[in-house]
mmCIF file of C-alpha atoms in Angstrom:
data_model
loop_
_atom_site.group_PDB
_atom_site.id
_atom_site.type_symbol
_atom_site.label_atom_id
_atom_site.label_comp_id
_atom_site.label_asym_id
_atom_site.label_seq_id
_atom_site.Cartn_x
_atom_site.Cartn_y
_atom_site.Cartn_z
ATOM 1 C CA UNK Q 28 5.875 9.970 12.516
ATOM 2 C CA UNK Q 29 8.593 13.002 12.216
ATOM 3 C CA UNK Q 30 9.836 11.661 8.886
ATOM 4 C CA UNK Q 31 6.583 10.810 7.652
ATOM 5 C CA UNK Q 32 5.414 14.447 8.101
ATOM 6 C CA UNK Q 33 8.485 15.624 6.384
ATOM 7 C CA UNK Q 34 7.753 13.507 3.449
ATOM 8 C CA UNK Q 35 4.118 14.374 3.638
ATOM 9 C CA UNK Q 36 4.832 18.346 3.492
ATOM 10 C CA UNK Q 37 7.452 17.741 0.441
ATOM 11 C CA UNK Q 38 4.893 15.826 -1.157
ATOM 12 C CA UNK Q 39 2.296 18.668 -0.803
ATOM 13 C CA UNK Q 40 4.678 21.263 -1.515
ATOM 14 C CA UNK Q 41 5.148 19.365 -4.699
ATOM 15 C CA UNK Q 42 1.723 19.491 -5.730
ATOM 16 C CA UNK Q 43 0.634 16.241 -4.749
ATOM 17 C CA UNK Q 44 -3.126 16.153 -3.857
ATOM 18 C CA UNK Q 45 -4.161 15.342 -0.312
ATOM 19 C CA UNK Q 46 -5.977 12.313 -1.470
ATOM 20 C CA UNK Q 47 -3.104 11.054 -2.919
ATOM 21 C CA UNK Q 48 -0.980 11.869 0.123
ATOM 22 C CA UNK Q 49 -3.730 9.882 2.464
ATOM 23 C CA UNK Q 50 -4.787 7.144 0.485
ATOM 24 C CA UNK Q 51 -1.819 5.182 1.181
ATOM 25 C CA UNK Q 52 -2.075 5.534 4.645
ATOM 26 C CA UNK Q 53 -5.676 4.267 4.321
ATOM 27 C CA UNK Q 54 -4.414 1.594 2.131
ATOM 28 C CA UNK Q 55 -1.963 0.418 4.497
ATOM 29 C CA UNK Q 56 -4.321 -0.484 7.427
ATOM 30 C CA UNK Q 57 -4.719 -3.912 6.228
ATOM 31 C CA UNK Q 58 -1.047 -4.388 6.878
ATOM 32 C CA UNK Q 59 -0.238 -2.347 9.676
ATOM 33 C CA UNK Q 60 -3.459 -2.478 11.778
ATOM 34 C CA UNK Q 61 -5.874 0.327 12.446
ATOM 35 C CA UNK Q 62 -4.141 1.797 15.462
ATOM 36 C CA UNK Q 63 -0.783 2.486 13.155
ATOM 37 C CA UNK Q 64 -2.959 3.452 10.316
ATOM 38 C CA UNK Q 65 -5.262 6.158 12.506
ATOM 39 C CA UNK Q 66 -1.957 7.710 14.167
ATOM 40 C CA UNK Q 67 -0.407 8.197 10.484
ATOM 41 C CA UNK Q 68 -3.561 9.821 9.126
ATOM 42 C CA UNK Q 69 -3.283 12.226 12.104
ATOM 43 C CA UNK Q 70 -0.261 13.646 10.268
ATOM 44 C CA UNK Q 71 -1.654 14.557 6.955
ATOM 45 C CA UNK Q 72 -4.631 15.994 8.619
ATOM 46 C CA UNK Q 73 -2.832 18.187 11.205
ATOM 47 C CA UNK Q 74 -0.371 19.191 8.282
ATOM 48 C CA UNK Q 75 -2.915 20.067 6.068
ATOM 49 C CA UNK Q 76 -4.743 22.179 8.829
ATOM 50 C CA UNK Q 77 -1.576 23.974 9.589
ATOM 51 C CA UNK Q 78 -0.853 24.884 5.923
ATOM 52 C CA UNK Q 79 -4.245 25.992 5.545
ATOM 53 C CA UNK Q 80 -3.861 28.303 8.274
ATOM 54 C CA UNK Q 81 -0.825 29.630 6.694
ATOM 55 C CA UNK Q 82 -2.844 30.398 3.719
ATOM 56 C CA UNK Q 83 -1.484 27.368 1.492
ATOM 57 C CA UNK Q 84 -4.404 26.208 -0.542
ATOM 58 C CA UNK Q 85 -3.650 22.431 -1.500
ATOM 59 C CA UNK Q 86 -5.371 20.428 -4.101
ATOM 60 C CA UNK Q 87 -7.630 17.998 -2.648
ATOM 61 C CA UNK Q 88 -7.781 15.537 -5.522
ATOM 62 C CA UNK Q 89 -10.361 12.914 -6.236
ATOM 63 C CA UNK Q 90 -12.531 10.872 -3.872
ATOM 64 C CA UNK Q 91 -12.771 7.326 -4.526
ATOM 65 C CA UNK Q 92 -15.528 6.162 -6.585
ATOM 66 C CA UNK Q 93 -18.489 3.818 -5.379
ATOM 67 C CA UNK Q 94 -17.554 0.150 -4.557
ATOM 68 C CA UNK Q 95 -19.894 -2.768 -5.177
ATOM 69 C CA UNK Q 96 -21.298 -4.461 -2.109
ATOM 70 C CA UNK Q 97 -22.533 -8.141 -1.161
ATOM 71 C CA UNK Q 98 -21.609 -10.938 -3.760
ATOM 72 C CA UNK Q 99 -20.777 -8.243 -6.479
ATOM 73 C CA UNK Q 100 -17.711 -7.221 -3.982
ATOM 74 C CA UNK Q 101 -16.585 -10.843 -3.446
ATOM 75 C CA UNK Q 102 -16.608 -11.768 -7.199
ATOM 76 C CA UNK Q 103 -14.667 -8.218 -7.773
ATOM 77 C CA UNK Q 104 -12.166 -9.018 -4.998
ATOM 78 C CA UNK Q 105 -11.674 -12.354 -6.323
ATOM 79 C CA UNK Q 106 -10.951 -11.036 -9.677
ATOM 80 C CA UNK Q 107 -8.639 -8.576 -8.450
ATOM 81 C CA UNK Q 108 -6.628 -11.209 -6.491
ATOM 82 C CA UNK Q 109 -6.345 -13.483 -9.174
ATOM 83 C CA UNK Q 110 -5.121 -10.649 -11.515
ATOM 84 C CA UNK Q 111 -2.975 -9.251 -9.027
ATOM 85 C CA UNK Q 112 -1.469 -12.497 -8.017
ATOM 86 C CA UNK Q 113 -1.223 -13.827 -11.372
ATOM 87 C CA UNK Q 114 -3.652 -16.613 -11.101
ATOM 88 C CA UNK Q 115 -5.985 -17.968 -8.254
ATOM 89 C CA UNK Q 116 -5.205 -18.123 -4.598
ATOM 90 C CA UNK Q 117 -5.735 -21.566 -2.799
ATOM 91 C CA UNK Q 118 -4.066 -23.163 -0.281
ATOM 92 C CA UNK Q 119 -4.153 -25.208 2.929
ATOM 93 C CA UNK Q 120 -4.623 -22.052 5.082
ATOM 94 C CA UNK Q 121 -7.469 -21.277 3.106
ATOM 95 C CA UNK Q 122 -9.150 -24.310 3.781
ATOM 96 C CA UNK Q 123 -8.432 -24.246 7.683
ATOM 97 C CA UNK Q 124 -9.843 -20.969 8.028
ATOM 98 C CA UNK Q 125 -12.517 -20.142 4.942
ATOM 99 C CA UNK Q 126 -13.529 -16.697 6.486
ATOM 100 C CA UNK Q 127 -9.868 -15.418 6.015
ATOM 101 C CA UNK Q 128 -10.032 -16.142 2.374
ATOM 102 C CA UNK Q 129 -13.711 -14.529 1.946
ATOM 103 C CA UNK Q 130 -12.021 -11.170 4.174
ATOM 104 C CA UNK Q 131 -9.043 -11.163 1.960
ATOM 105 C CA UNK Q 132 -11.138 -11.423 -1.201
ATOM 106 C CA UNK Q 133 -14.271 -9.276 -0.077
ATOM 107 C CA UNK Q 134 -12.160 -6.546 2.019
ATOM 108 C CA UNK Q 135 -8.549 -6.289 0.762
ATOM 109 C CA UNK Q 136 -8.913 -7.091 -2.715
ATOM 110 C CA UNK Q 137 -12.625 -5.767 -2.975
ATOM 111 C CA UNK Q 138 -13.046 -2.788 -0.644
ATOM 112 C CA UNK Q 139 -9.602 -1.425 -0.650
ATOM 113 C CA UNK Q 140 -8.100 -2.468 -4.058
ATOM 114 C CA UNK Q 141 -11.299 -1.664 -5.712
ATOM 115 C CA UNK Q 142 -10.811 2.037 -4.535
ATOM 116 C CA UNK Q 143 -10.012 3.931 -7.762
ATOM 117 C CA UNK Q 144 -8.608 6.980 -6.426
ATOM 118 C CA UNK Q 145 -5.227 5.563 -6.314
ATOM 119 C CA UNK Q 146 -3.871 2.929 -9.130
ATOM 120 C CA UNK Q 147 -2.645 -0.526 -8.150
ATOM 121 C CA UNK Q 148 1.190 0.135 -8.552
ATOM 122 C CA UNK Q 149 0.989 3.165 -6.080
ATOM 123 C CA UNK Q 150 -0.762 0.575 -3.661
ATOM 124 C CA UNK Q 151 1.847 -2.108 -4.224
ATOM 125 C CA UNK Q 152 4.562 0.284 -3.323
ATOM 126 C CA UNK Q 153 2.890 1.236 -0.168
ATOM 127 C CA UNK Q 154 2.340 -2.207 0.711
ATOM 128 C CA UNK Q 155 5.649 -3.347 -0.172
ATOM 129 C CA UNK Q 156 7.053 -0.219 2.248
ATOM 130 C CA UNK Q 157 4.779 -1.167 5.078
ATOM 131 C CA UNK Q 158 5.583 -4.761 4.928
ATOM 132 C CA UNK Q 159 9.348 -4.320 4.570
ATOM 133 C CA UNK Q 160 9.137 -2.046 7.785
ATOM 134 C CA UNK Q 161 7.625 -4.855 9.725
ATOM 135 C CA UNK Q 162 9.993 -7.560 10.721
ATOM 136 C CA UNK Q 163 8.322 -11.237 10.807
ATOM 137 C CA UNK Q 164 6.333 -10.801 7.313
ATOM 138 C CA UNK Q 165 8.778 -12.108 4.936
ATOM 139 C CA UNK Q 166 6.241 -14.338 3.338
ATOM 140 C CA UNK Q 167 3.693 -11.330 2.659
ATOM 141 C CA UNK Q 168 6.618 -9.256 1.561
ATOM 142 C CA UNK Q 169 7.647 -11.666 -0.717
ATOM 143 C CA UNK Q 170 4.110 -12.409 -2.471
ATOM 144 C CA UNK Q 171 4.039 -8.554 -2.777
ATOM 145 C CA UNK Q 172 7.225 -7.993 -4.620
ATOM 146 C CA UNK Q 173 5.698 -10.610 -7.031
ATOM 147 C CA UNK Q 174 2.357 -8.789 -7.200
ATOM 148 C CA UNK Q 175 3.991 -5.580 -7.489
ATOM 149 C CA UNK Q 176 5.945 -7.074 -10.700
ATOM 150 C CA UNK Q 177 2.190 -8.153 -12.021
ATOM 151 C CA UNK Q 178 1.200 -5.031 -11.875
ATOM 152 C CA UNK Q 179 3.652 -3.860 -14.296
ATOM 153 C CA UNK Q 180 6.585 -2.530 -11.690
ATOM 154 C CA UNK Q 181 10.094 -3.319 -13.116
ATOM 155 C CA UNK Q 182 12.606 -4.309 -11.264
ATOM 156 C CA UNK Q 183 14.510 -1.118 -11.615
ATOM 157 C CA UNK Q 184 11.488 0.679 -9.966
ATOM 158 C CA UNK Q 185 11.371 -1.755 -7.225
ATOM 159 C CA UNK Q 186 15.239 -1.323 -6.848
ATOM 160 C CA UNK Q 187 14.477 2.614 -6.692
ATOM 161 C CA UNK Q 188 11.859 1.751 -4.025
ATOM 162 C CA UNK Q 189 14.499 -0.471 -1.689
ATOM 163 C CA UNK Q 190 16.661 2.559 -2.284
ATOM 164 C CA UNK Q 191 14.459 5.127 -0.895
ATOM 165 C CA UNK Q 192 13.583 2.660 1.928
ATOM 166 C CA UNK Q 193 16.999 2.368 3.051
ATOM 167 C CA UNK Q 194 17.684 6.134 2.969
ATOM 168 C CA UNK Q 195 14.509 7.333 4.189
ATOM 169 C CA UNK Q 196 13.401 4.626 6.814
ATOM 170 C CA UNK Q 197 15.826 2.545 7.880
ATOM 171 C CA UNK Q 198 18.538 -0.041 6.807
ATOM 172 C CA UNK Q 199 16.918 -2.758 8.256
ATOM 173 C CA UNK Q 200 13.651 -2.406 6.421
ATOM 174 C CA UNK Q 201 15.622 -1.440 3.365
ATOM 175 C CA UNK Q 202 17.342 -4.873 3.614
ATOM 176 C CA UNK Q 203 14.328 -6.848 4.041
ATOM 177 C CA UNK Q 204 13.016 -5.151 0.660
ATOM 178 C CA UNK Q 205 16.143 -6.038 -1.162
ATOM 179 C CA UNK Q 206 16.087 -9.520 0.246
ATOM 180 C CA UNK Q 207 12.567 -9.842 -0.733
ATOM 181 C CA UNK Q 208 13.245 -8.572 -4.269
ATOM 182 C CA UNK Q 209 16.208 -10.693 -5.067
ATOM 183 C CA UNK Q 210 14.511 -13.874 -4.017
ATOM 184 C CA UNK Q 211 11.519 -13.090 -6.434
ATOM 185 C CA UNK Q 212 14.036 -12.086 -9.111
ATOM 186 C CA UNK Q 213 15.550 -15.305 -8.892
ATOM 187 C CA UNK Q 214 12.237 -17.039 -8.956
ATOM 188 C CA UNK Q 215 10.982 -14.912 -12.198
ATOM 189 C CA UNK Q 216 11.078 -16.960 -15.494
#
């Protein structure tokens, strides 16, 4: 959390809007869980309040637009997932537990990825960072390296993400991200 607070303060000092500073922390709850995301969101909340008390007026930024509901949300989430993954996502896990397929499509790729106050590239950078920081999720990290490339991020940009992770988070997280990127690049046609 101290490193998060420092990074957030640097971002706000560089005129990043508050919404852009907090939205990645909202986004990654799907990967890290509510407790971690809620704790992380406390940092910008406290920081913005402290800055306001010092007379600093940070730009708020744009709130996300409305997201559809019901069947329209499932359809949007399915389309988003297909576009991000580069094709329809199916498999025995989804046959075994169809509810998780609906949750992924409706909630993750619908509710979350449909929020328009952060672009998909930024969401994927946040996702890759969070997954790389968590041991034991190599398959998901690998998938999101591929999805990151599908959003238009370049191998060079992802290499920069790896370097920042190694420097700012820790060597183990950077190594996991580097290994996933290298595997993905070997798989690319």
